[in-house]
Each structure stands twice: as structure tokens, then as C-alpha cells.
GROMACS .gro file of C-alpha atoms in nm:
model
  220
    1MET     CA    1   1.960  -0.828   1.744
    2ILE     CA    2   1.890  -0.402   1.684
    3GLU     CA    3   1.563  -0.303   1.685
    4THR     CA    4   1.526  -0.263   1.321
    5ASP     CA    5   1.644  -0.639   1.254
    6ARG     CA    6   1.278  -0.771   1.287
    7TYR     CA    7   1.185  -0.536   0.982
    8LEU     CA    8   1.422  -0.770   0.759
    9SER     CA    9   1.229  -1.119   0.854
   10CYS     CA   10   1.059  -1.272   0.541
   11THR     CA   11   0.679  -1.425   0.617
   12GLU     CA   12   0.453  -1.546   0.391
   13ILE     CA   13   0.297  -1.228   0.287
   14ILE     CA   14   0.670  -1.004   0.298
   15ASP     CA   15   0.817  -1.297   0.112
   16CYS     CA   16   1.128  -1.076   0.046
   17ASP     CA   17   1.324  -1.461   0.060
   18SER     CA   18   1.111  -1.532  -0.324
   19ALA     CA   19   1.331  -1.522  -0.609
   20SER     CA   20   1.120  -1.341  -0.781
   21ILE     CA   21   1.153  -1.045  -0.531
   22ARG     CA   22   1.566  -1.118  -0.454
   23GLU     CA   23   1.611  -1.084  -0.818
   24LYS     CA   24   1.361  -0.739  -0.905
   25ALA     CA   25   1.570  -0.616  -0.586
   26ARG     CA   26   1.932  -0.695  -0.705
   27GLU     CA   27   1.792  -0.548  -1.069
   28LEU     CA   28   1.741  -0.225  -0.891
   29THR     CA   29   1.993  -0.140  -0.642
   30GLU     CA   30   2.289  -0.312  -0.808
   31GLY     CA   31   2.645  -0.112  -0.779
   32PRO     CA   32   2.724   0.099  -0.562
   33MET     CA   33   2.415   0.265  -0.375
   34THR     CA   34   2.354   0.404  -0.065
   35ASP     CA   35   2.062   0.284   0.076
   36ARG     CA   36   1.897   0.608   0.044
   37GLU     CA   37   1.973   0.589  -0.331
   38LYS     CA   38   1.815   0.224  -0.286
   39ALA     CA   39   1.504   0.332  -0.143
   40ILE     CA   40   1.431   0.603  -0.396
   41ALA     CA   41   1.499   0.291  -0.695
   42LEU     CA   42   1.279   0.058  -0.531
   43PHE     CA   43   0.963   0.320  -0.427
   44TYR     CA   44   0.998   0.494  -0.836
   45PHE     CA   45   0.986   0.117  -0.956
   46THR     CA   46   0.691  -0.010  -0.702
   47ARG     CA   47   0.515   0.340  -0.795
   48ASP     CA   48   0.490   0.296  -1.201
   49GLU     CA   49   0.573  -0.011  -1.271
   50VAL     CA   50   0.293  -0.185  -1.069
   51ARG     CA   51  -0.015  -0.030  -1.170
   52HIS     CA   52  -0.265   0.090  -0.949
   53ASN     CA   53  -0.589  -0.123  -0.966
   54PRO     CA   54  -0.793  -0.051  -0.705
   55TYR     CA   55  -1.003  -0.426  -0.765
   56ALA     CA   56  -0.720  -0.636  -0.705
   57PRO     CA   57  -0.831  -0.905  -0.550
   58GLY     CA   58  -0.758  -0.929  -0.159
   59GLN     CA   59  -0.931  -1.117   0.109
   60ILE     CA   60  -0.660  -1.400   0.165
   61ALA     CA   61  -0.301  -1.416   0.212
   62GLU     CA   62  -0.218  -1.550  -0.107
   63ASN     CA   63  -0.346  -1.244  -0.316
   64TYR     CA   64  -0.156  -1.001  -0.097
   65LYS     CA   65   0.164  -1.178  -0.130
   66ALA     CA   66   0.445  -0.960  -0.292
   67SER     CA   67   0.537  -1.172  -0.533
   68ALA     CA   68   0.193  -1.237  -0.598
   69THR     CA   69   0.164  -0.879  -0.744
   70LEU     CA   70   0.501  -0.889  -0.875
   71ALA     CA   71   0.381  -1.089  -1.095
   72ARG     CA   72   0.035  -0.977  -1.182
   73GLY     CA   73   0.189  -0.639  -1.199
   74ASN     CA   74  -0.086  -0.450  -1.025
   75GLY     CA   75  -0.261  -0.394  -0.714
   76HIS     CA   76  -0.420  -0.098  -0.468
   77CYS     CA   77  -0.228   0.054  -0.197
   78GLN     CA   78  -0.244  -0.252   0.025
   79HIS     CA   79  -0.090  -0.470  -0.241
   80LYS     CA   80   0.201  -0.225  -0.331
   81ALA     CA   81   0.277  -0.135   0.030
   82ILE     CA   82   0.395  -0.462   0.075
   83VAL     CA   83   0.596  -0.493  -0.233
   84LEU     CA   84   0.758  -0.187  -0.161
   85VAL     CA   85   0.841  -0.331   0.224
   86ALA     CA   86   0.956  -0.649   0.053
   87LEU     CA   87   1.177  -0.536  -0.182
   88CYS     CA   88   1.356  -0.290   0.061
   89ARG     CA   89   1.397  -0.598   0.300
   90ALA     CA   90   1.524  -0.732  -0.025
   91ALA     CA   91   1.761  -0.547  -0.053
   92GLY     CA   92   1.866  -0.554   0.338
   93ILE     CA   93   1.707  -0.211   0.436
   94PRO     CA   94   1.438  -0.250   0.672
   95ALA     CA   95   1.079  -0.152   0.627
   96ARG     CA   96   0.713  -0.213   0.725
   97PRO     CA   97   0.370  -0.184   0.607
   98GLY     CA   98   0.143   0.071   0.797
   99TYR     CA   99  -0.304   0.164   0.744
  100VAL     CA  100  -0.451   0.463   0.753
  101ASP     CA  101  -0.839   0.529   0.748
  102ILE     CA  102  -0.839   0.829   0.451
  103HIS     CA  103  -1.127   1.023   0.303
  104ASP     CA  104  -1.062   0.983  -0.046
  105HIS     CA  105  -1.307   1.266  -0.209
  106LEU     CA  106  -1.186   1.135  -0.557
  107LEU     CA  107  -1.305   0.822  -0.538
  108SER     CA  108  -1.519   0.709  -0.840
  109PRO     CA  109  -1.873   0.657  -0.870
  110LYS     CA  110  -1.825   0.280  -0.921
  111PHE     CA  111  -1.583   0.227  -0.636
  112ARG     CA  112  -1.791   0.445  -0.383
  113LYS     CA  113  -2.099   0.201  -0.478
  114MET     CA  114  -1.890  -0.102  -0.399
  115ILE     CA  115  -1.790   0.015  -0.052
  116GLY     CA  116  -2.147   0.129   0.057
  117GLY     CA  117  -2.171   0.486  -0.150
  118GLY     CA  118  -1.926   0.740   0.105
  119ASN     CA  119  -1.588   0.830   0.036
  120LEU     CA  120  -1.422   0.676   0.350
  121LEU     CA  121  -1.116   0.416   0.252
  122ILE     CA  122  -1.032   0.283   0.581
  123LEU     CA  123  -0.659   0.060   0.575
  124HIS     CA  124  -0.525   0.265   0.270
  125GLY     CA  125  -0.166   0.117   0.285
  126TYR     CA  126   0.208   0.250   0.332
  127ALA     CA  127   0.478   0.184   0.364
  128GLU     CA  128   0.786   0.301   0.634
  129ILE     CA  129   1.120   0.260   0.526
  130TYR     CA  130   1.442   0.298   0.780
  131ILE     CA  131   1.684   0.561   0.600
  132ASP     CA  132   1.998   0.726   0.816
  133GLY     CA  133   1.893   0.629   1.137
  134SER     CA  134   1.472   0.739   1.076
  135TRP     CA  135   1.189   0.586   0.966
  136VAL     CA  136   1.001   0.745   0.666
  137HIS     CA  137   0.664   0.723   0.570
  138VAL     CA  138   0.568   0.670   0.181
  139SER     CA  139   0.298   0.594  -0.034
  140PRO     CA  140   0.326   0.442  -0.366
  141ALA     CA  141   0.002   0.360  -0.412
  142TYR     CA  142  -0.044   0.556  -0.725
  143ASP     CA  143   0.145   0.538  -1.108
  144THR     CA  144   0.159   0.830  -1.299
  145ASP     CA  145  -0.046   0.744  -1.536
  146THR     CA  146  -0.303   0.687  -1.290
  147CYS     CA  147  -0.275   1.056  -1.179
  148SER     CA  148  -0.253   1.192  -1.509
  149LYS     CA  149  -0.592   1.006  -1.593
  150GLY     CA  150  -0.766   1.117  -1.217
  151GLY     CA  151  -0.567   1.438  -1.195
  152PHE     CA  152  -0.396   1.372  -0.912
  153ILE     CA  153  -0.075   1.457  -0.800
  154PRO     CA  154   0.220   1.216  -0.785
  155VAL     CA  155   0.377   1.157  -0.477
  156GLU     CA  156   0.773   1.205  -0.496
  157PHE     CA  157   1.022   1.067  -0.297
  158ASP     CA  158   1.392   1.180  -0.223
  159GLY     CA  159   1.490   0.964   0.054
  160ILE     CA  160   1.485   1.188   0.300
  161ALA     CA  161   1.134   1.348   0.415
  162ASP     CA  162   0.840   1.190   0.405
  163ALA     CA  163   0.603   1.122   0.099
  164ARG     CA  164   0.274   1.102   0.130
  165ASP     CA  165  -0.028   1.116  -0.077
  166SER     CA  166  -0.134   1.488  -0.143
  167GLN     CA  167  -0.400   1.655   0.000
  168TYR     CA  168  -0.516   1.779  -0.320
  169ASP     CA  169  -0.557   1.740  -0.709
  170THR     CA  170  -0.398   1.951  -1.020
  171SER     CA  171  -0.692   2.220  -0.933
  172GLY     CA  172  -0.652   2.215  -0.600
  173ASN     CA  173  -0.969   2.042  -0.533
  174PRO     CA  174  -0.969   1.763  -0.207
  175HIS     CA  175  -0.783   1.509  -0.269
  176ILE     CA  176  -0.611   1.283   0.037
  177GLU     CA  177  -0.763   1.361   0.409
  178HIS     CA  178  -0.607   1.120   0.654
  179VAL     CA  179  -0.851   1.039   0.925
  180LYS     CA  180  -0.706   0.783   1.167
  181ASP     CA  181  -0.352   0.624   1.151
  182HIS     CA  182  -0.281   0.268   1.299
  183GLY     CA  183   0.086   0.298   1.242
  184PRO     CA  184   0.314   0.025   1.147
  185TYR     CA  185   0.326  -0.276   1.164
  186GLU     CA  186   0.587  -0.590   1.165
  187ASP     CA  187   0.395  -0.786   0.919
  188MET     CA  188   0.062  -0.744   0.705
  189PRO     CA  189  -0.186  -0.777   0.986
  190LEU     CA  190  -0.467  -0.946   0.814
  191GLU     CA  191  -0.684  -1.080   1.036
  192PHE     CA  192  -0.680  -0.733   1.184
  193ILE     CA  193  -0.754  -0.580   0.892
  194LEU     CA  194  -1.056  -0.815   0.813
  195LYS     CA  195  -1.210  -0.757   1.177
  196TYR     CA  196  -1.142  -0.411   1.104
  197THR     CA  197  -1.363  -0.392   0.817
  198GLU     CA  198  -1.595  -0.663   0.903
  199ASP     CA  199  -1.688  -0.420   1.189
  200TRP     CA  200  -1.723  -0.138   0.972
  201VAL     CA  201  -1.913  -0.245   0.722
  202THR     CA  202  -2.193  -0.398   0.968
  203ARG     CA  203  -2.184  -0.029   1.179
  204GLY     CA  204  -2.271   0.099   0.802
  205GLY     CA  205  -2.559  -0.125   0.775
  206MET     CA  206  -2.411  -0.355   0.539
  207GLU     CA  207  -2.369  -0.771   0.573
  208TRP     CA  208  -2.027  -0.873   0.565
  209GLY     CA  209  -2.088  -1.130   0.329
  210GLU     CA  210  -2.298  -0.950   0.117
  211PHE     CA  211  -2.010  -0.697   0.104
  212ARG     CA  212  -1.747  -0.929   0.068
  213ALA     CA  213  -1.897  -1.087  -0.216
  214ASN     CA  214  -1.952  -0.732  -0.376
  215VAL     CA  215  -1.601  -0.667  -0.409
  216LYS     CA  216  -1.464  -1.028  -0.509
  217ARG     CA  217  -1.693  -0.989  -0.883
  218HIS     CA  218  -1.489  -0.682  -0.871
  219TYR     CA  219  -1.168  -0.841  -0.892
  220ARG     CA  220  -0.971  -0.787  -1.216
   0.00000   0.00000   0.00000
């Protein structure tokens, strides 16, 4: 087994063996296409057709499953990264989710209030895709409508270079600032995500139960 084989596996959350994920991957990669061309097609579908929803439900595995997000048609960065990873795996392309703490200088006041008032957004989700012998960082979080409304610069992907969130918005103001990259994982590390989030919340002086209830009240 080569090192990348485990990044083709199906899991409870990266359910690339589900009918909807397999069918969507097949639909988007029909015909003679290279892995690079397939990855590009899968990225743009995930970026734009799975709409960005910062208030999509989380906290339990069922809410993060790729097939559940695909059916819902929206998700936040972690949901969308899982969809892209699952679609790639269904298409035979090794892929894995990754997480990075960021300062998002354009967070809405509503979202800042929900997470305690600051602009530190922990565990921002991205994907890594294995193309032509190299892992490529790809962020499908913000669809073009979200970018247009918020003045964000859309992430573009050529299947070769890293496709990271822009550091600036369209007016040149700061947007995404990477703080700590936790790296990639074979599967979504839900237990780590919950524990890391709990530690972050309590260090900020909030009660974990209150935080979870507050976030859940915003689900839509």
C-alpha cells in the first residue's frame, strides 16, 4: 500500500461511498480528464454550489458528513472542506482535511458576538489534494456570491499551486491572517476539534455549555 492509499478511504464523516457523493463526483468528472482537471472541477463545484453558511449545524458527526452537507446545499469552512475531500476520494484522488487558526478581520458583528467578541476563528477548514505527486492546499470556503456581498477576493484554483484564502479584501483591507496551522488529518478529528474549542472557549472566560447552546441557537 502506498502512502496515499489511506487518503482514499471512506469514513463516517468523509462518506465518499455514499450514493450522493459518488454520483456527484461521477457527474463532475465524466469523460477523459486528468486528476488535475477533475480536482479543479470538484473544487469549483464545492466552492460555489455548496453555499457558505457560517451558521450551519455542527457539534456532532452527523452534521459534518459530506453527504449531509451536500444534501443541505450549504456549510461553513469545515463542512465544505469535508465535501471536497469526499468528492476527490470518490473520484479516486487522494485528499485530506486540514485546520488552521486564523484572524478573520471581516467577521460580522453577529458572528463575533456568537464566539465571544473577537476575530480569532479557530480550526478554519481547508482541504489538501494529492495531484501529480504533491499535496496542494485548497480552500473552498467562500462562494462567489458571498465574496461579492462581503468584498472578499474569491479563491481560484489551477490544480497546481496552493489556493489559499486571500490576506486582503477587494479594497486592500486585511481579511484572512493565518495564525496556527494544525496540519492535515486522515479523517475529520472531531474529538480534537471539540476539545480544542472547549479549551479556547474556557480560556476566554466563557462557559462551554453556554457557548455550545449559543452556537446552536444560531443554526440555520
